[in-house]
């Protein structure tokens, strides 16, 4: 190859080949991207929830973007239990204050961070949530304590619109 | 019998001269020289082809009545069961057919392992087989999602969440797979499309599998090379056509037993409850044929680690021809391997048992031991055995092991039988 002189034909081969490859590659994207969440799915991005009917020690589950979101009005014992935990005991260290805007209200995505099952409330060794699929235990702040799940239950973006209403998303 | 097809009719002649298709099929099904000592474990290739065709035909007609939409799928399956003429029969054949397909493929793979059919010069046949197995797993998993019952939905959730274990891009990949932020209609529709496509890809690979097989010819229970056209081979037709058909009839009796008497034995009652994204069933279990791999996934206390190990458990099969360092094929002549291969089969079945239990306490510890043994078989035991095992002397021909002393002397003195 190296002893042969570079010809006009070599140049044509390489440029034709490069343009064909780049053209074909650019066409792959529409075929890949069509599988991503579409406009109608993205439009359902936020949910408002009225908190008034929930008594202390009660939880509700609402759907947000097709995912369950747990909203729990925690009892004073649960809050003090969550605050008392040393961060050194946590596989995914996070302070309870960083997980609840108002300590009385715990709002989190109710999907186990292991493989997506829905944990059962007020069960497990830490009196928080327990995932029946592969045995992950979460505490009263939804933090992973024991089992295969890698991280704490996810906290969605939410704001208090007033004292009784939150907007998730 | 001649190797070339000679059409008898004028139409046959006209066609074959222009496209020698009949010639090709004839050559592979009629005179194809086959070792004369193949046992019934060699009939599963034919049984598996039958399974694939059955699944394609029943699947095709089920697709005429099924609706791939999260709101309608469950009802459309019930509609098939209750309203469609013979819908119950077609669906039970398709559902139990999948289970029996896996039963047959596991026996077929165990046969190859026991008799060393994956060894030189048959490595590529084995590797194509591993790809067929992979496609079967994907097809069966996606098919199980389609009825949109509780097990369908949560099985899909758990398995698609495996991709979220990928570092950095995990979440984008799962959202891309789902076409949303959770399992729902977009996933169901694309699973249906792929479930329809994959059997045809399997069919194409089966053609390559058989083509690659017919180059060196079949292995045999003695695991020795046979000379094509010698006294050690017989034509495929009628010898193995009849043997395969007999085995198929026995297989069909078992198949019919499942379909007509216990059609739901291998299924799960939770899948007759419509999918509910707000409630996970108490105990999620995959179909029985995935249980050993599920046990491996759960044996690891780390998400990414569990996923990697489960995928490796299947991928390692592709490297089997090189992990096994022994030159002797059949376990008949490998006294140590014979014990270890049975231990491997028992361990895999034990993993399957563990996969169906709740992963806690003693079950979890046993699951870890069995997982370690599964991999040790491939990366420690098999490579070492080739060096330390003293194999038995191999026979010179397929006849030798079954001849009496007198017959051998007659052969040695030059008298032909």
Coordinates of C-alpha atoms in Angstrom, one line a residue:
Chain A
X1 CA 0.0 0.0 0.0
X2 CA 2.7 2.5 1.0
X3 CA 4.8 2.1 -2.1
X4 CA 1.8 2.8 -4.4
X5 CA 1.2 6.5 -5.2
X6 CA -2.0 8.0 -4.0
X7 CA -4.3 8.3 -6.9
X8 CA -7.4 10.3 -7.7
X9 CA -9.3 6.9 -7.4
X10 CA -8.1 6.5 -3.8
X11 CA -9.5 9.9 -3.0
X12 CA -12.8 9.2 -4.6
X13 CA -13.1 5.8 -2.7
X14 CA -12.4 7.4 0.7
X15 CA -14.6 10.5 0.3
X16 CA -17.5 8.4 -1.1
X17 CA -17.2 5.9 1.7
X18 CA -17.0 8.5 4.4
X19 CA -20.0 10.4 3.2
X20 CA -22.1 7.2 2.8
X21 CA -21.1 6.1 6.3
X22 CA -21.9 9.5 7.9
X23 CA -25.2 9.7 6.0
X24 CA -26.2 6.2 7.2
X25 CA -25.1 6.9 10.7
X26 CA -27.2 10.2 10.9
X27 CA -30.3 8.2 9.8
X28 CA -29.9 5.8 12.8
X29 CA -30.9 8.5 15.3
X30 CA -34.6 8.9 14.3
X31 CA -35.0 5.1 14.6
X32 CA -33.4 5.1 18.1
X33 CA -35.1 8.3 19.3
X34 CA -38.6 7.2 18.4
X35 CA -38.5 4.9 21.4
X36 CA -37.8 7.7 23.9
X37 CA -40.7 9.1 26.0
X38 CA -42.9 11.0 23.6
X39 CA -44.6 14.4 23.9
X40 CA -47.8 13.1 25.3
X41 CA -45.9 11.2 28.1
X42 CA -43.8 14.3 28.9
X43 CA -46.9 16.5 29.1
X44 CA -48.1 14.6 32.2
X45 CA -45.1 15.9 34.1
X46 CA -46.7 17.4 37.3
X47 CA -49.4 16.4 39.8
X48 CA -51.0 18.5 42.6
X49 CA -52.0 16.8 45.8
X50 CA -54.4 18.1 48.6
X51 CA -52.9 17.1 51.9
X52 CA -55.9 17.9 54.2
X53 CA -57.4 14.4 54.4
X54 CA -54.2 12.7 55.6
X55 CA -54.0 12.2 59.4
X56 CA -50.7 11.7 61.3
X57 CA -49.5 8.2 60.8
X58 CA -51.4 7.8 57.5
X59 CA -50.0 7.5 54.0
X60 CA -51.4 7.9 50.5
X61 CA -50.0 6.8 47.2
X62 CA -50.5 9.1 44.1
X63 CA -49.5 8.5 40.5
X64 CA -46.9 10.8 39.0
X65 CA -45.6 10.1 35.5
X66 CA -46.9 6.6 35.8
X67 CA -44.9 6.1 39.0
X68 CA -46.4 5.7 42.5
X69 CA -45.4 8.5 44.9
X70 CA -45.8 7.9 48.7
X71 CA -46.9 10.8 50.8
X72 CA -46.7 10.0 54.5
X73 CA -47.6 12.3 57.4
X74 CA -45.1 11.0 59.8
X75 CA -45.7 10.6 63.6
X76 CA -43.4 12.5 66.0
X77 CA -41.8 9.1 66.9
X78 CA -41.0 8.4 63.3
X79 CA -39.4 11.8 62.8
X80 CA -37.3 11.5 65.9
X81 CA -36.3 8.0 64.9
X82 CA -35.2 9.2 61.5
X83 CA -33.3 12.2 62.9
X84 CA -31.5 10.0 65.6
X85 CA -29.7 7.8 63.0
X86 CA -26.0 8.3 62.7
X87 CA -24.9 9.0 59.1
X88 CA -22.2 6.4 59.5
X89 CA -24.8 3.6 59.7
X90 CA -26.2 4.5 56.3
X91 CA -25.1 2.8 53.0
X92 CA -26.2 6.0 51.2
X93 CA -25.7 8.7 53.8
X94 CA -28.3 11.5 53.7
X95 CA -29.6 13.6 56.5
X96 CA -33.4 13.4 57.2
X97 CA -33.6 17.2 56.9
X98 CA -32.4 16.9 53.2
X99 CA -35.2 14.4 52.5
X100 CA -38.2 16.3 53.8
X101 CA -38.9 20.0 53.2
X102 CA -41.3 19.8 56.2
X103 CA -40.3 17.0 58.6
X104 CA -43.9 16.0 59.1
X105 CA -44.4 15.2 55.4
X106 CA -42.3 12.6 53.6
X107 CA -42.8 12.6 49.9
X108 CA -40.9 10.0 47.8
X109 CA -41.1 7.9 44.7
X110 CA -42.5 4.5 45.9
X111 CA -40.2 2.4 43.7
X112 CA -37.5 0.2 45.2
X113 CA -34.1 1.4 43.9
X114 CA -33.1 -2.2 43.4
X115 CA -35.3 -3.5 40.6
X116 CA -38.4 -1.4 40.7
X117 CA -40.9 -3.2 42.9
X118 CA -43.2 -1.3 45.2
X119 CA -42.1 -1.5 48.9
X120 CA -44.7 -2.2 51.6
X121 CA -45.2 0.6 54.2
X122 CA -44.5 0.3 57.9
X123 CA -42.8 -3.1 57.5
X124 CA -39.3 -4.4 57.8
X125 CA -36.6 -4.2 60.4
X126 CA -36.4 -0.4 60.5
X127 CA -40.2 0.3 60.8
X128 CA -40.1 2.1 57.4
X129 CA -40.6 0.3 54.1
X130 CA -39.8 -3.3 53.0
X131 CA -39.5 -4.5 49.5
X132 CA -40.9 -8.1 49.2
X133 CA -39.2 -8.8 45.9
X134 CA -35.6 -9.1 47.0
X135 CA -35.7 -8.1 50.7
X136 CA -34.5 -4.4 50.9
X137 CA -35.3 -2.6 54.2
X138 CA -35.8 1.2 54.3
X139 CA -36.1 3.3 57.5
X140 CA -38.7 5.9 58.5
X141 CA -37.0 8.4 56.2
X142 CA -37.0 6.0 53.2
X143 CA -33.2 5.5 53.4
X144 CA -31.8 2.1 52.5
X145 CA -30.6 0.2 55.6
X146 CA -30.3 -3.4 54.6
X147 CA -30.6 -5.5 51.4
X148 CA -29.6 -5.3 47.7
X149 CA -31.0 -1.8 46.9
X150 CA -28.1 0.6 46.2
X151 CA -29.7 4.0 47.1
X152 CA -32.4 5.6 49.2
X153 CA -35.9 5.9 47.9
X154 CA -35.9 8.8 45.4
X155 CA -37.3 12.2 46.5
X156 CA -39.1 13.8 43.5
X157 CA -39.0 17.6 43.0
X158 CA -41.9 19.1 44.8
X159 CA -43.0 22.4 46.3
X160 CA -45.6 23.4 48.9
X161 CA -48.1 25.7 47.0
X162 CA -49.6 26.5 50.4
X163 CA -49.8 24.7 53.8
X164 CA -52.2 22.1 52.5
X165 CA -51.2 21.5 48.9
X166 CA -48.0 20.2 47.2
X167 CA -47.1 20.1 43.5
X168 CA -45.0 17.2 42.4
X169 CA -42.8 17.6 39.3
Chain B
X1 CA -29.2 -44.5 -2.3
X2 CA -27.9 -41.7 -4.6
X3 CA -26.7 -38.4 -3.2
X4 CA -28.5 -36.4 -5.8
X5 CA -32.2 -36.0 -6.1
X6 CA -33.7 -37.3 -9.3
X7 CA -37.1 -35.8 -9.8
X8 CA -39.6 -38.3 -11.2
X9 CA -42.2 -35.9 -12.6
X10 CA -41.7 -33.5 -15.5
X11 CA -42.7 -30.6 -13.3
X12 CA -40.2 -31.6 -10.7
X13 CA -37.4 -31.9 -13.3
X14 CA -38.3 -28.5 -14.8
X15 CA -38.2 -26.9 -11.3
X16 CA -35.1 -28.6 -10.1
X17 CA -33.1 -27.6 -13.2
X18 CA -33.9 -24.0 -12.6
X19 CA -33.7 -24.0 -8.7
X20 CA -32.1 -27.1 -7.1
X21 CA -34.1 -26.5 -3.9
X22 CA -35.4 -30.1 -3.8
X23 CA -31.9 -31.3 -4.3
X24 CA -30.7 -29.4 -1.2
X25 CA -33.5 -30.5 1.1
X26 CA -33.2 -34.1 -0.1
X27 CA -29.5 -34.2 0.6
X28 CA -29.9 -33.0 4.1
X29 CA -32.9 -35.2 5.0
X30 CA -32.4 -38.5 3.1
X31 CA -28.9 -39.9 2.4
X32 CA -27.1 -37.7 5.0
X33 CA -24.7 -40.1 6.7
X34 CA -25.4 -40.4 10.4
X35 CA -23.5 -42.4 13.1
X36 CA -25.3 -45.6 13.7
X37 CA -25.2 -45.5 17.5
X38 CA -27.1 -42.3 18.2
X39 CA -29.4 -42.7 21.3
X40 CA -32.7 -41.0 22.1
X41 CA -30.9 -37.9 23.4
X42 CA -30.1 -37.1 19.8
X43 CA -33.8 -36.8 18.9
X44 CA -34.2 -33.5 20.6
X45 CA -33.0 -31.5 17.6
X46 CA -36.0 -32.7 15.7
X47 CA -38.3 -32.1 18.7
X48 CA -37.0 -28.6 19.0
X49 CA -37.7 -27.8 15.3
X50 CA -41.2 -29.0 15.9
X51 CA -41.6 -26.8 18.9
X52 CA -40.4 -23.7 17.0
X53 CA -42.8 -24.3 14.2
X54 CA -45.7 -25.0 16.6
X55 CA -44.9 -21.7 18.5
X56 CA -44.8 -19.7 15.2
X57 CA -48.1 -21.2 13.9
X58 CA -50.1 -20.8 17.2
X59 CA -48.5 -17.4 17.8
X60 CA -49.6 -16.2 14.3
X61 CA -53.2 -17.0 14.9
X62 CA -53.2 -15.7 18.5
X63 CA -51.9 -12.4 17.1
X64 CA -55.0 -12.1 15.0
X65 CA -57.1 -11.7 18.2
X66 CA -54.6 -10.1 20.7
X67 CA -54.4 -6.3 21.2
X68 CA -51.1 -4.9 22.4
X69 CA -52.3 -1.9 24.5
X70 CA -52.1 -1.7 28.3
X71 CA -55.8 -1.0 28.6
X72 CA -56.9 -3.8 26.3
X73 CA -54.3 -6.5 26.4
X74 CA -55.6 -8.4 29.5
X75 CA -59.2 -8.3 28.3
X76 CA -58.1 -9.4 24.8
X77 CA -56.4 -12.5 26.3
X78 CA -59.6 -13.3 28.3
X79 CA -61.5 -12.8 25.0
X80 CA -59.3 -15.4 23.4
X81 CA -59.9 -17.8 26.3
X82 CA -63.7 -17.3 26.4
X83 CA -65.0 -16.1 23.0
X84 CA -62.7 -17.0 20.2
X85 CA -63.4 -20.4 18.7
X86 CA -60.8 -22.9 20.1
X87 CA -59.0 -19.8 21.5
X88 CA -58.4 -21.6 24.8
X89 CA -56.7 -24.5 22.9
X90 CA -54.5 -22.3 20.8
X91 CA -53.4 -20.2 23.8
X92 CA -52.7 -23.3 26.0
X93 CA -50.7 -24.9 23.2
X94 CA -48.7 -21.7 22.9
X95 CA -48.1 -21.2 26.6
X96 CA -47.3 -24.8 27.4
X97 CA -45.4 -25.1 24.2
X98 CA -43.0 -22.4 25.5
X99 CA -42.3 -24.5 28.6
X100 CA -41.8 -27.7 26.7
X101 CA -39.6 -25.9 24.3
X102 CA -37.3 -25.0 27.2
X103 CA -37.5 -28.5 28.6
X104 CA -36.3 -29.9 25.3
X105 CA -33.6 -27.3 24.8
X106 CA -32.2 -28.0 28.3
X107 CA -32.0 -31.7 27.6
X108 CA -30.4 -30.9 24.2
X109 CA -27.8 -28.7 25.8
X110 CA -27.1 -31.3 28.6
X111 CA -26.6 -33.9 25.9
X112 CA -24.0 -31.7 24.2
X113 CA -22.3 -31.2 27.5
X114 CA -22.3 -34.9 28.5
X115 CA -21.0 -36.2 25.1
X116 CA -18.7 -33.2 24.4
X117 CA -20.5 -32.3 21.2
X118 CA -19.2 -28.7 21.5
X119 CA -15.6 -29.7 20.9
X120 CA -13.5 -29.3 17.8
X121 CA -14.6 -29.3 15.0
X122 CA -18.2 -28.5 16.3
X123 CA -17.5 -25.2 18.2
X124 CA -19.5 -23.0 15.9
X125 CA -22.6 -25.3 16.0
X126 CA -22.5 -24.8 19.8
X127 CA -22.0 -21.1 19.6
X128 CA -24.9 -20.6 17.2
X129 CA -26.8 -22.7 19.7
X130 CA -26.0 -20.4 22.5
X131 CA -27.3 -17.5 20.4
X132 CA -30.5 -19.4 19.7
X133 CA -30.8 -20.0 23.4
X134 CA -30.3 -16.2 24.1
X135 CA -33.0 -15.3 21.5
X136 CA -35.3 -18.0 23.1
X137 CA -34.9 -16.3 26.5
X138 CA -35.7 -12.9 25.1
X139 CA -38.7 -14.2 23.1
X140 CA -40.1 -16.1 26.1
X141 CA -39.7 -13.2 28.5
X142 CA -41.4 -10.8 26.1
X143 CA -44.2 -13.3 25.4
X144 CA -44.8 -13.6 29.1
X145 CA -45.4 -9.9 29.4
X146 CA -48.1 -9.8 26.7
X147 CA -51.1 -11.0 28.8
X148 CA -50.5 -8.0 31.0
X149 CA -51.3 -9.8 34.3
X150 CA -49.6 -9.0 37.6
X151 CA -46.6 -11.4 36.9
X152 CA -46.3 -10.0 33.4
X153 CA -46.1 -6.4 34.6
X154 CA -43.8 -7.0 37.6
X155 CA -41.6 -9.4 35.7
X156 CA -41.2 -6.7 33.0
X157 CA -40.5 -4.1 35.7
X158 CA -37.8 -6.1 37.4
X159 CA -36.1 -7.2 34.2
X160 CA -36.1 -3.8 32.5
X161 CA -34.8 -2.3 35.7
X162 CA -31.7 -4.5 35.3
X163 CA -30.6 -2.0 32.7
X164 CA -30.7 0.8 35.4
X165 CA -27.7 -0.9 37.0
X166 CA -25.5 0.4 34.1
X167 CA -23.4 3.2 35.5
X168 CA -24.2 6.8 34.4
X169 CA -26.5 6.1 31.4
X170 CA -28.7 3.5 33.2
X171 CA -31.7 5.7 33.8
X172 CA -31.7 7.1 30.2
X173 CA -31.5 3.6 28.9
X174 CA -34.5 2.3 31.0
X175 CA -36.6 5.4 30.0
X176 CA -35.7 4.7 26.4
X177 CA -36.7 1.1 26.7
X178 CA -40.0 2.0 28.5
X179 CA -40.8 5.0 26.2
X180 CA -41.9 6.7 29.4
X181 CA -41.0 6.8 33.1
X182 CA -42.5 3.5 34.1
X183 CA -43.6 0.2 32.4
X184 CA -46.7 0.9 30.4
X185 CA -48.3 0.8 26.9
X186 CA -45.3 1.9 24.9
X187 CA -43.2 -1.0 26.3
X188 CA -46.0 -3.5 25.7
X189 CA -46.4 -2.5 22.1
X190 CA -42.7 -2.8 21.4
X191 CA -42.4 -6.1 23.2
X192 CA -45.2 -7.5 21.1
X193 CA -43.4 -6.3 17.9
X194 CA -40.1 -8.0 19.0
X195 CA -41.9 -11.1 20.2
X196 CA -43.3 -11.5 16.7
X197 CA -39.9 -10.9 15.0
X198 CA -37.6 -13.0 17.1
X199 CA -39.0 -16.5 16.3
X200 CA -38.1 -15.8 12.6
X201 CA -34.5 -14.8 13.6
X202 CA -34.4 -18.1 15.6
X203 CA -35.6 -19.9 12.5
X204 CA -32.8 -18.4 10.5
X205 CA -30.2 -19.4 13.1
X206 CA -31.6 -22.9 13.2
X207 CA -30.8 -23.2 9.4
X208 CA -27.2 -22.1 10.1
X209 CA -27.1 -24.5 13.1
X210 CA -28.1 -27.5 10.9
X211 CA -25.9 -26.3 8.1
X212 CA -22.9 -26.1 10.4
X213 CA -23.8 -29.5 11.8
X214 CA -23.9 -31.2 8.5
X215 CA -20.3 -30.1 7.6
X216 CA -18.5 -32.4 10.2
X217 CA -21.6 -34.6 10.8
X218 CA -23.1 -35.6 14.1
X219 CA -21.1 -36.4 17.2
X220 CA -22.1 -39.7 18.8
X221 CA -22.2 -41.3 22.3
X222 CA -18.7 -42.7 21.9
X223 CA -17.4 -39.2 21.0
X224 CA -15.0 -40.5 18.3
X225 CA -14.7 -39.4 14.7
X226 CA -16.5 -41.6 12.2
X227 CA -15.7 -41.8 8.5
X228 CA -18.7 -40.7 6.4
X229 CA -19.9 -43.5 4.3
X230 CA -18.1 -46.2 6.3
X231 CA -19.8 -49.0 8.2
X232 CA -20.1 -46.7 11.1
X233 CA -22.8 -44.5 9.4
X234 CA -26.3 -45.1 8.2
X235 CA -28.4 -42.9 5.9
X236 CA -30.6 -40.4 7.9
X237 CA -33.7 -41.8 6.1
X238 CA -35.2 -44.1 7.1
X239 CA -33.1 -44.9 10.2
X240 CA -33.3 -41.6 12.1
X241 CA -36.4 -40.2 10.5
X242 CA -38.3 -43.1 12.1
X243 CA -36.4 -42.8 15.4
X244 CA -37.0 -39.0 15.5
X245 CA -40.7 -39.4 14.7
X246 CA -41.1 -42.0 17.5
X247 CA -39.5 -39.7 20.0
X248 CA -41.7 -36.9 18.7
X249 CA -44.8 -39.0 19.3
X250 CA -43.8 -39.7 22.9
X251 CA -43.0 -35.9 23.4
X252 CA -46.5 -35.1 21.9
X253 CA -48.2 -37.4 24.5
X254 CA -46.5 -35.4 27.3
X255 CA -47.3 -32.1 25.5
X256 CA -51.0 -33.1 25.2
X257 CA -51.0 -34.2 28.9
X258 CA -50.1 -30.6 29.9
X259 CA -52.4 -28.9 27.4
X260 CA -55.5 -30.9 28.2
X261 CA -55.1 -31.9 31.8
X262 CA -53.0 -29.4 33.7
X263 CA -52.7 -26.4 31.3
X264 CA -51.9 -24.0 34.2
X265 CA -49.6 -26.2 36.2
X266 CA -46.4 -24.4 34.9
X267 CA -48.0 -20.9 35.0
X268 CA -48.6 -18.6 37.9
X269 CA -52.1 -17.8 39.3
X270 CA -51.1 -14.1 39.9
X271 CA -51.0 -13.7 36.1
X272 CA -54.8 -14.0 36.0
X273 CA -55.0 -10.7 37.9
X274 CA -54.8 -7.7 35.7
X275 CA -51.6 -5.6 36.0
X276 CA -51.7 -3.0 38.7
X277 CA -48.8 -0.5 38.7
X278 CA -49.6 0.4 42.4
X279 CA -49.2 -3.1 43.9
X280 CA -46.4 -5.6 43.7
X281 CA -47.4 -9.2 44.3
X282 CA -46.1 -10.8 47.5
X283 CA -43.6 -13.0 45.8
X284 CA -42.4 -12.4 42.2
X285 CA -41.1 -15.4 40.5
X286 CA -40.2 -15.8 36.8
X287 CA -41.3 -18.8 34.8
X288 CA -39.6 -22.1 35.9
X289 CA -37.1 -22.1 33.0
X290 CA -35.5 -18.9 34.2
X291 CA -35.2 -19.8 37.9
X292 CA -31.5 -20.9 38.0
X293 CA -30.5 -17.6 36.5
X294 CA -32.9 -15.7 38.8
X295 CA -31.2 -17.4 41.8
X296 CA -27.8 -16.2 40.6
X297 CA -29.1 -12.6 40.2
X298 CA -30.4 -12.7 43.8
X299 CA -27.3 -14.4 45.3
X300 CA -25.3 -11.2 44.9
X301 CA -25.9 -8.4 47.5
X302 CA -25.0 -5.7 44.9
X303 CA -27.3 -4.6 42.1
X304 CA -24.7 -4.2 39.3
X305 CA -22.8 -7.3 40.5
X306 CA -26.0 -9.4 40.4
X307 CA -26.8 -8.3 36.9
X308 CA -23.2 -8.9 35.6
X309 CA -23.1 -12.4 37.2
X310 CA -26.5 -13.4 35.7
X311 CA -25.5 -12.3 32.2
X312 CA -22.1 -14.0 32.6
X313 CA -23.9 -17.3 33.6
X314 CA -25.3 -17.5 30.0
X315 CA -22.4 -15.8 28.2
X316 CA -19.9 -18.2 29.7
X317 CA -21.6 -21.1 27.7
X318 CA -20.2 -19.6 24.5
X319 CA -16.6 -20.1 25.7
X320 CA -17.2 -23.7 26.8
X321 CA -15.3 -25.2 23.8
X322 CA -12.1 -23.5 25.0
X323 CA -12.7 -23.8 28.8
X324 CA -12.9 -27.6 28.4
X325 CA -9.2 -28.6 27.8
X326 CA -9.7 -32.3 27.4
X327 CA -9.3 -33.8 23.9
X328 CA -11.7 -36.7 24.7
X329 CA -15.3 -35.8 23.9
X330 CA -17.6 -38.3 25.5
X331 CA -18.1 -38.5 29.3
X332 CA -18.2 -42.3 28.8
X333 CA -14.4 -42.2 28.6
X334 CA -13.8 -39.5 31.2
X335 CA -14.3 -41.0 34.6
X336 CA -13.8 -37.7 36.5
X337 CA -15.7 -35.5 34.1
X338 CA -18.6 -37.9 34.2
X339 CA -19.0 -37.3 38.0
X340 CA -18.5 -33.5 37.7
X341 CA -20.9 -33.1 34.8
X342 CA -23.7 -34.8 36.8
X343 CA -22.8 -32.6 39.8
X344 CA -23.1 -29.6 37.5
X345 CA -26.6 -30.7 36.3
X346 CA -27.7 -31.3 39.9
X347 CA -26.3 -27.9 41.0
X348 CA -28.2 -26.1 38.2
X349 CA -31.5 -27.8 39.1
X350 CA -30.8 -26.9 42.8
X351 CA -30.3 -23.3 41.7
X352 CA -33.7 -23.5 40.0
X353 CA -35.2 -24.7 43.3
X354 CA -33.6 -21.8 45.2
X355 CA -34.8 -19.3 42.6
X356 CA -38.4 -20.2 43.5
X357 CA -37.8 -19.6 47.3
X358 CA -37.9 -16.3 49.2
X359 CA -34.3 -15.0 49.2
X360 CA -33.5 -14.9 52.9
X361 CA -31.5 -16.7 55.5
X362 CA -30.3 -20.2 54.7
X363 CA -31.7 -20.1 51.1
X364 CA -29.6 -17.0 50.4
X365 CA -26.4 -18.7 51.7
X366 CA -27.1 -21.9 49.7
X367 CA -27.8 -19.7 46.7
X368 CA -24.4 -18.2 47.0
X369 CA -22.6 -21.5 47.4
X370 CA -24.5 -22.9 44.3
X371 CA -23.6 -19.8 42.3
X372 CA -20.0 -20.1 43.1
X373 CA -20.0 -23.8 42.1
X374 CA -21.8 -23.0 38.8
X375 CA -18.9 -20.7 37.8
X376 CA -16.2 -22.9 39.3
X377 CA -17.4 -25.7 37.0
X378 CA -16.5 -23.6 34.0
X379 CA -13.5 -21.7 35.1
X380 CA -11.7 -24.1 37.5
X381 CA -12.9 -27.7 37.1
X382 CA -13.2 -27.9 33.3
X383 CA -9.8 -26.3 32.5
X384 CA -8.0 -28.5 35.2
X385 CA -9.6 -31.8 34.3
X386 CA -8.0 -31.8 30.9
X387 CA -4.6 -32.0 32.6
X388 CA -5.2 -34.2 35.6
X389 CA -7.8 -36.7 34.3
X390 CA -6.7 -40.2 33.1
X391 CA -9.1 -41.0 30.3
X392 CA -10.1 -44.5 29.3
X393 CA -8.9 -45.8 25.9
X394 CA -11.1 -44.8 23.0
X395 CA -12.6 -47.5 20.7
X396 CA -11.3 -47.5 17.1
X397 CA -14.8 -47.7 15.6
X398 CA -18.4 -47.5 16.7
X399 CA -18.7 -51.3 16.3
X400 CA -15.8 -52.2 18.6
X401 CA -17.5 -51.6 22.0
X402 CA -20.5 -53.8 21.1
X403 CA -18.7 -56.7 19.5
X404 CA -18.0 -60.0 21.3
X405 CA -14.4 -61.3 21.6
X406 CA -15.0 -63.8 18.7
X407 CA -16.4 -61.2 16.4
X408 CA -13.3 -59.0 17.0
X409 CA -11.0 -61.9 16.2
X410 CA -12.9 -62.6 13.1
X411 CA -12.6 -58.9 12.1
X412 CA -8.8 -59.0 12.9
X413 CA -8.4 -62.1 10.7
X414 CA -9.9 -60.3 7.8
X415 CA -13.3 -61.9 7.7
X416 CA -16.0 -59.3 6.9
X417 CA -19.3 -59.5 8.6

